[in-house]
Each structure stands twice: as C-alpha cells, then as structure tokens.
Coordinates of C-alpha atoms in Angstrom, one line a residue:
X1 CA -7.6 10.6 -9.8
X2 CA -10.6 11.8 -7.3
X3 CA -10.2 8.0 -5.6
X4 CA -10.9 9.1 -1.9
X5 CA -12.4 7.4 0.7
X6 CA -13.3 10.7 2.2
X7 CA -14.5 12.2 -0.7
X8 CA -15.0 16.3 0.2
X9 CA -18.8 17.7 -1.1
X10 CA -17.1 19.8 -3.7
X11 CA -15.8 16.3 -5.4
X12 CA -18.9 15.1 -5.1
X13 CA -20.9 18.0 -6.3
X14 CA -18.6 18.2 -9.5
X15 CA -19.0 14.7 -10.1
X16 CA -22.7 14.7 -10.1
X17 CA -23.2 18.3 -12.2
X18 CA -21.0 16.6 -14.7
X19 CA -22.7 13.0 -15.4
X20 CA -26.2 13.6 -13.9
X21 CA -26.4 11.3 -11.4
X22 CA -26.8 10.8 -7.5
X23 CA -23.3 9.7 -5.9
X24 CA -23.1 8.0 -2.6
X25 CA -22.2 10.5 0.1
X26 CA -21.6 7.4 2.8
X27 CA -17.6 7.1 3.6
X28 CA -15.7 4.4 2.3
X29 CA -13.2 2.1 4.3
X30 CA -10.0 3.2 4.3
X31 CA -7.4 -0.4 4.6
X32 CA -7.6 -1.1 7.8
X33 CA -11.7 -0.6 7.6
X34 CA -11.7 -2.7 4.7
X35 CA -9.7 -5.5 5.9
X36 CA -12.2 -6.0 8.9
X37 CA -15.2 -5.4 6.7
X38 CA -14.1 -8.4 4.7
X39 CA -12.8 -10.0 7.7
X40 CA -16.5 -9.9 9.3
X41 CA -18.6 -10.8 5.8
X42 CA -19.7 -7.1 5.6
X43 CA -17.7 -6.6 2.1
X44 CA -17.9 -9.6 -0.1
X45 CA -15.9 -8.8 -3.1
X46 CA -12.2 -7.2 -3.7
X47 CA -11.3 -5.6 -6.7
X48 CA -7.5 -4.7 -6.7
X49 CA -5.7 -2.7 -8.8
X50 CA -2.3 -3.3 -9.3
X51 CA -0.5 -3.2 -6.2
X52 CA -0.2 -6.5 -3.4
X53 CA -2.5 -6.0 -0.5
X54 CA -2.3 -9.1 0.7
X55 CA 1.3 -8.6 1.8
X56 CA 1.5 -4.8 2.4
X57 CA -1.4 -4.8 4.9
X58 CA -1.2 -5.2 8.5
X59 CA -1.3 -8.7 10.5
X60 CA -0.8 -10.7 7.9
X61 CA -2.2 -14.2 8.6
X62 CA -5.5 -12.1 9.7
X63 CA -5.3 -10.6 6.3
X64 CA -5.5 -13.4 4.2
X65 CA -7.6 -14.7 6.1
X66 CA -9.9 -11.8 5.4
X67 CA -10.0 -11.9 1.6
X68 CA -10.1 -16.0 1.5
X69 CA -13.8 -14.8 3.7
X70 CA -14.8 -12.7 0.1
X71 CA -17.0 -14.3 -2.4
X72 CA -15.0 -13.0 -5.2
X73 CA -11.3 -11.8 -5.5
X74 CA -10.4 -9.8 -8.9
X75 CA -6.6 -8.8 -9.9
X76 CA -5.7 -6.0 -12.4
X77 CA -2.2 -6.9 -12.9
X78 CA 0.7 -6.0 -14.8
X79 CA 2.7 -8.7 -13.3
X80 CA 2.1 -12.3 -10.5
X81 CA 2.8 -11.6 -6.8
X82 CA 2.0 -13.2 -3.3
X83 CA -1.6 -11.7 -3.1
X84 CA -2.7 -13.0 -6.2
X85 CA -2.5 -16.5 -4.6
X86 CA -4.7 -15.4 -1.6
X87 CA -8.2 -16.0 -3.1
X88 CA -11.8 -15.9 -2.0
X89 CA -14.1 -18.4 -3.2
X90 CA -14.1 -17.2 -7.1
X91 CA -10.8 -15.6 -8.0
X92 CA -9.9 -13.7 -11.2
X93 CA -6.4 -12.5 -12.7
X94 CA -6.8 -10.1 -15.4
X95 CA -3.7 -9.2 -16.5
X96 CA -3.1 -5.6 -18.1
X97 CA -0.6 -3.9 -20.2
X98 CA 2.2 -1.5 -18.7
X99 CA 3.1 1.4 -18.9
X100 CA 5.8 0.6 -21.2
X101 CA 3.7 -1.9 -23.2
X102 CA 1.8 0.0 -26.6
X103 CA -1.5 0.2 -26.1
X104 CA -3.9 0.3 -28.8
X105 CA -7.1 1.5 -29.0
X106 CA -10.1 2.4 -31.3
X107 CA -8.8 5.6 -31.7
X108 CA -5.0 4.6 -32.2
X109 CA -1.8 4.5 -30.0
X110 CA -2.6 5.8 -26.8
X111 CA -0.5 7.4 -23.5
X112 CA -1.4 7.8 -20.1
X113 CA -0.4 10.6 -18.0
X114 CA 2.0 10.5 -14.8
X115 CA 3.4 13.3 -12.2
X116 CA 6.9 13.1 -11.2
X117 CA 8.2 14.0 -7.9
X118 CA 8.4 17.9 -9.2
X119 CA 4.8 18.3 -9.9
X120 CA 5.3 17.9 -13.4
X121 CA 2.7 15.7 -15.4
X122 CA 3.7 14.4 -18.8
X123 CA 2.0 11.9 -21.1
X124 CA 3.7 8.7 -21.7
X125 CA 3.4 6.0 -24.4
X126 CA 4.4 2.5 -24.1
X127 CA 7.2 1.0 -27.1
X128 CA 7.3 -2.2 -26.4
X129 CA 4.6 -4.9 -27.9
X130 CA 2.2 -6.5 -26.0
X131 CA 2.9 -10.6 -24.8
X132 CA -0.7 -10.8 -26.0
X133 CA -2.9 -9.5 -28.4
X134 CA -6.0 -10.3 -25.9
X135 CA -4.3 -8.3 -23.2
X136 CA -6.2 -4.9 -22.7
X137 CA -5.3 -1.7 -20.7
X138 CA -6.5 -0.6 -17.2
X139 CA -8.5 1.7 -18.3
X140 CA -10.1 -0.8 -21.1
X141 CA -11.0 -3.4 -18.6
X142 CA -12.3 -0.9 -16.1
X143 CA -15.0 0.4 -18.9
X144 CA -15.1 -3.2 -19.9
X145 CA -16.5 -3.5 -16.7
X146 CA -18.9 -0.6 -16.2
X147 CA -20.1 -1.4 -19.6
X148 CA -21.3 -4.5 -18.6
X149 CA -22.6 -3.6 -15.5
X150 CA -23.8 -0.1 -16.1
X151 CA -24.6 0.1 -19.9
X152 CA -23.9 3.6 -21.2
X153 CA -24.9 4.7 -18.0
X154 CA -24.0 7.4 -17.2
X155 CA -21.4 7.6 -19.9
X156 CA -21.1 5.3 -22.8
X157 CA -18.1 3.7 -21.4
X158 CA -16.4 2.4 -24.6
X159 CA -15.9 5.3 -26.8
X160 CA -14.9 7.3 -23.9
X161 CA -11.9 4.5 -23.6
X162 CA -11.4 4.4 -27.2
X163 CA -10.0 8.1 -26.7
X164 CA -7.8 8.7 -23.3
X165 CA -7.9 12.3 -24.5
X166 CA -12.0 11.9 -23.9
X167 CA -11.1 10.6 -20.1
X168 CA -8.7 13.9 -19.8
X169 CA -11.3 16.2 -20.7
X170 CA -14.0 14.5 -18.1
X171 CA -11.3 14.8 -15.5
X172 CA -10.6 18.9 -16.7
X173 CA -14.5 19.0 -16.1
X174 CA -14.5 17.8 -12.5
X175 CA -10.9 17.9 -10.9
X176 CA -9.8 21.2 -9.7
X177 CA -6.2 22.2 -11.6
X178 CA -7.1 20.3 -14.9
X179 CA -8.5 22.6 -16.5
X180 CA -7.3 22.5 -20.7
X181 CA -5.6 19.2 -19.3
X182 CA -5.1 17.9 -23.2
X183 CA -3.7 21.3 -23.9
X184 CA -1.6 21.8 -21.3
X185 CA 0.2 18.5 -22.1
X186 CA 1.3 19.3 -25.6
X187 CA 3.7 22.0 -24.0
X188 CA 7.2 19.8 -24.2
X189 CA 7.7 18.0 -20.8
X190 CA 4.3 18.6 -20.0
X191 CA 3.4 21.3 -17.5
X192 CA 3.7 21.9 -13.4
X193 CA 0.5 21.0 -11.4
X194 CA 1.6 23.6 -8.5
X195 CA 1.9 23.1 -5.2
X196 CA 0.3 25.3 -2.4
X197 CA 3.3 24.7 0.1
X198 CA 5.6 25.5 -2.6
X199 CA 4.3 28.4 -3.7
X200 CA 3.1 29.6 -0.2
X201 CA -0.2 29.7 -0.7
X202 CA -1.8 29.0 2.8
X203 CA -5.9 28.1 2.6
X204 CA -6.4 29.3 6.2
X205 CA -8.3 31.9 8.2
X206 CA -4.9 33.8 8.6
X207 CA -3.4 33.2 5.3
X208 CA -0.8 31.7 7.1
X209 CA 1.0 28.6 7.5
X210 CA -0.5 27.0 11.0
X211 CA 1.7 24.9 13.4
X212 CA 0.3 22.2 15.2
X213 CA 2.3 20.9 18.1
X214 CA 1.9 16.9 19.5
X215 CA 1.8 16.4 22.7
X216 CA 4.2 13.5 23.6
X217 CA 2.5 10.3 24.5
X218 CA 2.5 9.7 28.5
X219 CA 3.2 6.1 27.9
X220 CA 5.2 4.7 25.0
X221 CA 2.9 1.5 25.0
X222 CA -1.0 1.3 24.8
X223 CA -2.9 0.3 27.5
X224 CA -3.8 -3.5 26.6
X225 CA -0.3 -4.0 26.0
X226 CA 0.9 -2.4 30.0
X227 CA -1.8 -4.2 31.4
X228 CA -0.5 -7.6 29.9
X229 CA 1.3 -9.8 32.5
X230 CA 4.7 -9.8 30.3
X231 CA 6.5 -6.8 29.2
X232 CA 8.1 -5.9 26.0
X233 CA 11.6 -6.8 25.2
X234 CA 12.1 -4.2 22.8
X235 CA 10.3 -2.0 20.2
X236 CA 10.2 -3.0 16.3
X237 CA 10.1 -0.5 13.8
X238 CA 9.5 -2.5 9.9
X239 CA 11.8 -0.8 7.1
X240 CA 12.9 -1.4 3.3
X241 CA 16.1 -2.6 2.4
X242 CA 18.2 -0.9 -0.3
X243 CA 17.2 -3.6 -3.1
X244 CA 13.9 -3.0 -2.6
X245 CA 10.7 -0.7 -3.8
X246 CA 7.5 -1.4 -1.7
X247 CA 7.2 -5.1 -1.6
X248 CA 8.9 -5.4 -5.1
X249 CA 12.2 -7.3 -4.0
X250 CA 14.9 -6.8 -6.7
X251 CA 17.8 -8.2 -4.5
X252 CA 18.8 -9.8 -0.9
X253 CA 21.3 -7.4 -0.1
X254 CA 21.1 -4.2 1.9
X255 CA 24.6 -2.3 1.2
X256 CA 23.4 0.4 3.9
X257 CA 23.5 -1.8 6.3
X258 CA 26.2 -4.3 5.5
X259 CA 24.0 -7.4 5.2
X260 CA 24.1 -9.5 1.3
X261 CA 22.0 -12.6 0.9
X262 CA 19.5 -12.6 3.4
X263 CA 16.2 -10.5 4.4
X264 CA 15.8 -12.9 7.9
X265 CA 17.4 -10.7 10.3
X266 CA 16.6 -8.2 12.6
X267 CA 19.1 -4.9 13.9
X268 CA 19.3 -4.4 17.7
X269 CA 22.1 -2.8 20.0
X270 CA 24.9 -5.1 21.0
X271 CA 24.3 -4.2 24.7
X272 CA 20.7 -5.1 24.7
X273 CA 21.5 -8.8 22.6
X274 CA 23.4 -9.7 25.4
X275 CA 21.2 -8.0 28.6
X276 CA 18.5 -10.4 26.8
X277 CA 20.8 -13.6 27.2
X278 CA 21.6 -13.9 23.4
X279 CA 24.8 -13.6 20.9
X280 CA 25.2 -11.9 17.6
X281 CA 24.3 -14.3 14.8
X282 CA 21.7 -16.2 17.0
X283 CA 18.4 -17.3 15.4
X284 CA 15.3 -16.3 17.9
X285 CA 11.2 -16.1 17.3
X286 CA 9.7 -12.5 17.4
X287 CA 6.3 -12.4 19.1
X288 CA 4.6 -9.1 19.3
X289 CA 2.2 -8.3 22.6
X290 CA -1.6 -7.0 22.1
X291 CA -4.3 -7.6 24.2
X292 CA -6.9 -10.0 21.9
X293 CA -5.4 -13.2 22.5
X294 CA -3.8 -13.8 19.4
X295 CA -0.7 -14.8 18.6
X296 CA 1.7 -13.2 16.4
X297 CA 4.6 -14.2 15.6
X298 CA 8.0 -14.2 12.9
X299 CA 10.4 -17.3 13.2
X300 CA 13.9 -18.0 12.5
X301 CA 15.5 -14.4 12.6
X302 CA 19.2 -13.9 13.1
X303 CA 20.4 -11.0 15.5
X304 CA 22.4 -8.3 14.0
X305 CA 24.3 -6.0 16.4
X306 CA 23.8 -2.4 14.6
X307 CA 23.9 0.9 15.6
X308 CA 20.9 1.4 16.7
X309 CA 19.4 2.8 20.1
X310 CA 19.2 0.9 23.2
X311 CA 15.4 -0.7 23.4
X312 CA 14.8 -0.6 19.7
X313 CA 15.3 -3.0 17.0
X314 CA 14.4 -2.8 13.0
X315 CA 13.5 -5.3 10.5
X316 CA 12.5 -5.7 7.3
X317 CA 9.0 -5.0 5.4
X318 CA 7.2 -6.8 4.8
X319 CA 8.4 -10.1 6.2
X320 CA 7.5 -8.8 9.5
X321 CA 4.5 -7.3 9.2
X322 CA 2.8 -10.2 11.0
X323 CA 3.3 -8.7 14.1
X324 CA 1.3 -5.5 13.0
X325 CA -2.0 -6.1 15.3
X326 CA -4.8 -4.9 12.9
X327 CA -6.4 -2.5 15.5
X328 CA -3.2 -0.7 15.6
X329 CA -3.2 2.2 14.4
X330 CA -2.9 6.2 14.3
X331 CA -5.5 8.1 15.4
X332 CA -7.7 9.8 12.7
X333 CA -5.1 8.5 10.0
X334 CA -5.3 4.9 10.3
X335 CA -2.1 4.2 9.8
X336 CA -0.8 0.8 11.1
X337 CA 1.7 1.3 13.8
X338 CA 4.5 -0.2 12.3
X339 CA 7.1 1.8 13.4
X340 CA 6.5 1.3 17.0
X341 CA 5.5 -2.8 17.6
X342 CA 6.2 -4.0 21.1
X343 CA 8.0 -7.3 20.6
X344 CA 9.4 -10.3 22.7
X345 CA 12.3 -12.7 21.5
X346 CA 12.4 -16.2 22.2
X347 CA 14.8 -18.7 20.7
X348 CA 14.5 -20.4 17.9
X349 CA 13.2 -24.0 17.9
X350 CA 16.1 -26.5 17.3
X351 CA 14.2 -27.4 14.1
X352 CA 14.7 -24.3 12.5
X353 CA 18.7 -24.2 13.1
X354 CA 19.0 -27.2 11.7
X355 CA 17.1 -26.2 9.0
X356 CA 19.0 -23.2 8.3
X357 CA 22.5 -25.0 8.2
X358 CA 21.3 -27.1 5.6
X359 CA 19.4 -24.8 3.7

C-alpha cells in the first residue's frame, strides 16, 4: 500500500499532512538500481518482506555477490527459500505468521485485507494455530522495528499494531479510494475498489483514452552485442511451467508442453537444432552475449524440439536468470529483458553427461 520508489507528490503531501513529519522526496531504488547500489557498496542493508529476491532477479551470480556485499541482510518470511542462504556479513531470518495463521494481538484476533483479480477488497482471518507462540505477524515485526528505532514518533507504533483497524484508518486518511475503509469491509464480500479503465474514466486532457504507437527497433539486439566478434545463435525467452508460481515450484512437470520430471530443458525449433549441429535430447550449455566481458552461462540443458519460431528459444525461470545481464533492461521501466536474451549454444562437457546418466 503506497510502496513506490517513485512516490507521487500527492502521496508524500498526504503523509506529511497526516503524520506531521518531512518525507524525503528523493527517488528510491527499483530492483535493478538496488542490485547495483549493493554491488557498489552504496546500499549496505537489505530487508526483504517476503519474496525470493536472490532467485527472482537477473544476473543471479552477480545479484548474489551484491547481497553478500551488504553489512546486514534481513528476511521476514513465512517459509524458507534460497535467498535466505545468500547472506550479508550479518544475517537475520525472522519467521512470521502467514495469512492462514491466527494473528492474536493485544486487541484480539486480527484480519488483513486482500484484493482479488476483480478489484474486490475483503478481510481475511487466519484459522490455523501458529507453529510457535513466539511467531509474530508482518505488521507486528515492522512495528517492533520502527518502535525500537524511532520510539513513538511519528505515531505510537505498538498501539497502532495492537488493532489493525487503526492501520486501516491511517490508510483511509492518506491513500485515495480508501475513505471509510473499515466501514466498507463490513459489507458481505467486501467492496469494489474500482478500476478507471473498466469504468472508462480517462484522466487525460481530452477525457478520452490515448494510444501511443511503439516504433519497432532498427536492430533486434543491442549495439554492444552487435559489435562482438561472435554472433548469437538464438534469442531466448524465460518462462514459467504449469507446476510453478513465480519462483515457487510445486512440481517438475509442465503438462502444457509435455515435459515431465525435469526443468533443465530448452525449447528450440527442430530445424534450428539440426542447423546448429545438434540432435534433440542432446545436452548443451547456454551462454548469453553482452559486451561487458563477463561470462554468463547455464549448463547441462536438454534440447527439446518444439513448435516455436525459427531463431527463438525458451527455457524456465528462474534457472536461466543467470543469463540476463543486469544492465539489459527496458527504457524507463527498468524491466529486465528476460524475454529477449541473445545466446549461443555449446555442447555440454562430457563430465556433465556422465553425471546426468548416473543421476
């Protein structure tokens, strides 16, 4: 709620008016900027509220190095993941309650609000007994950190977190669209948050929707890649399998694409496989091309002939995140170019083939 590294002035004005303190108007870091700042030593502390930052981000070995360069890394999480093993010089893992756990605070059992895909907001109460009486909720942990750091300024943090309706009242005072937040939640099923596009509300000078065409690029790969002595074999996109939600893997099957019991595969047009001198089922390494002298490689991927356009390849995320250069991102968006990675294929070393047969 209100988390934005490019916070609009209206939000900052509302926070200053409600809480009577000066809010920094300097822009923060997006993900790519944060990795660079940690790598360069400009950012020294990483606090992760859930998520799997080390694995979800591009240029994995480099991101891991940036996290290890921190003085302190903190993870507030409901379950363990790979990121918790990529630590700064000091590291904390703070287990927290999940949404399905009973969240008992001073004011009684608490509920948190969630928004579904139809913009409906409702309150959710956990039903399961926590694994330990020492476990705290995310709001309680954050409030505890704030209280230890700031005391009762600019609010009484511990009083606020004793009853989450108090937090929602503060949201109602500062975030547009949430007036009478607590009262609206009393309606069965919650309330509809609203969607300007769905309601045909266009906040433009004409009052109408405006469309802006995007000019196709003159070149498919960046100038740095074009200037290299070697040329790419294929353009790789990363993707998710059927048994996957973001970095969480629920199984090794992908029934949509006929893959079972494995994920270290790369989908390529059969003509491309043979044109490059390989056979379906053969194991290869993938090496991405970028003009900074760093080697980015993933090893031992099985070639799968697939109905995909010539010149293209696809493989699963996050296994292929090491191939995405940190500096390769969209203009203005800073979104990593995970759908467009220039790669070359190399035969997998014989040692990998022997290991895979014995596995």
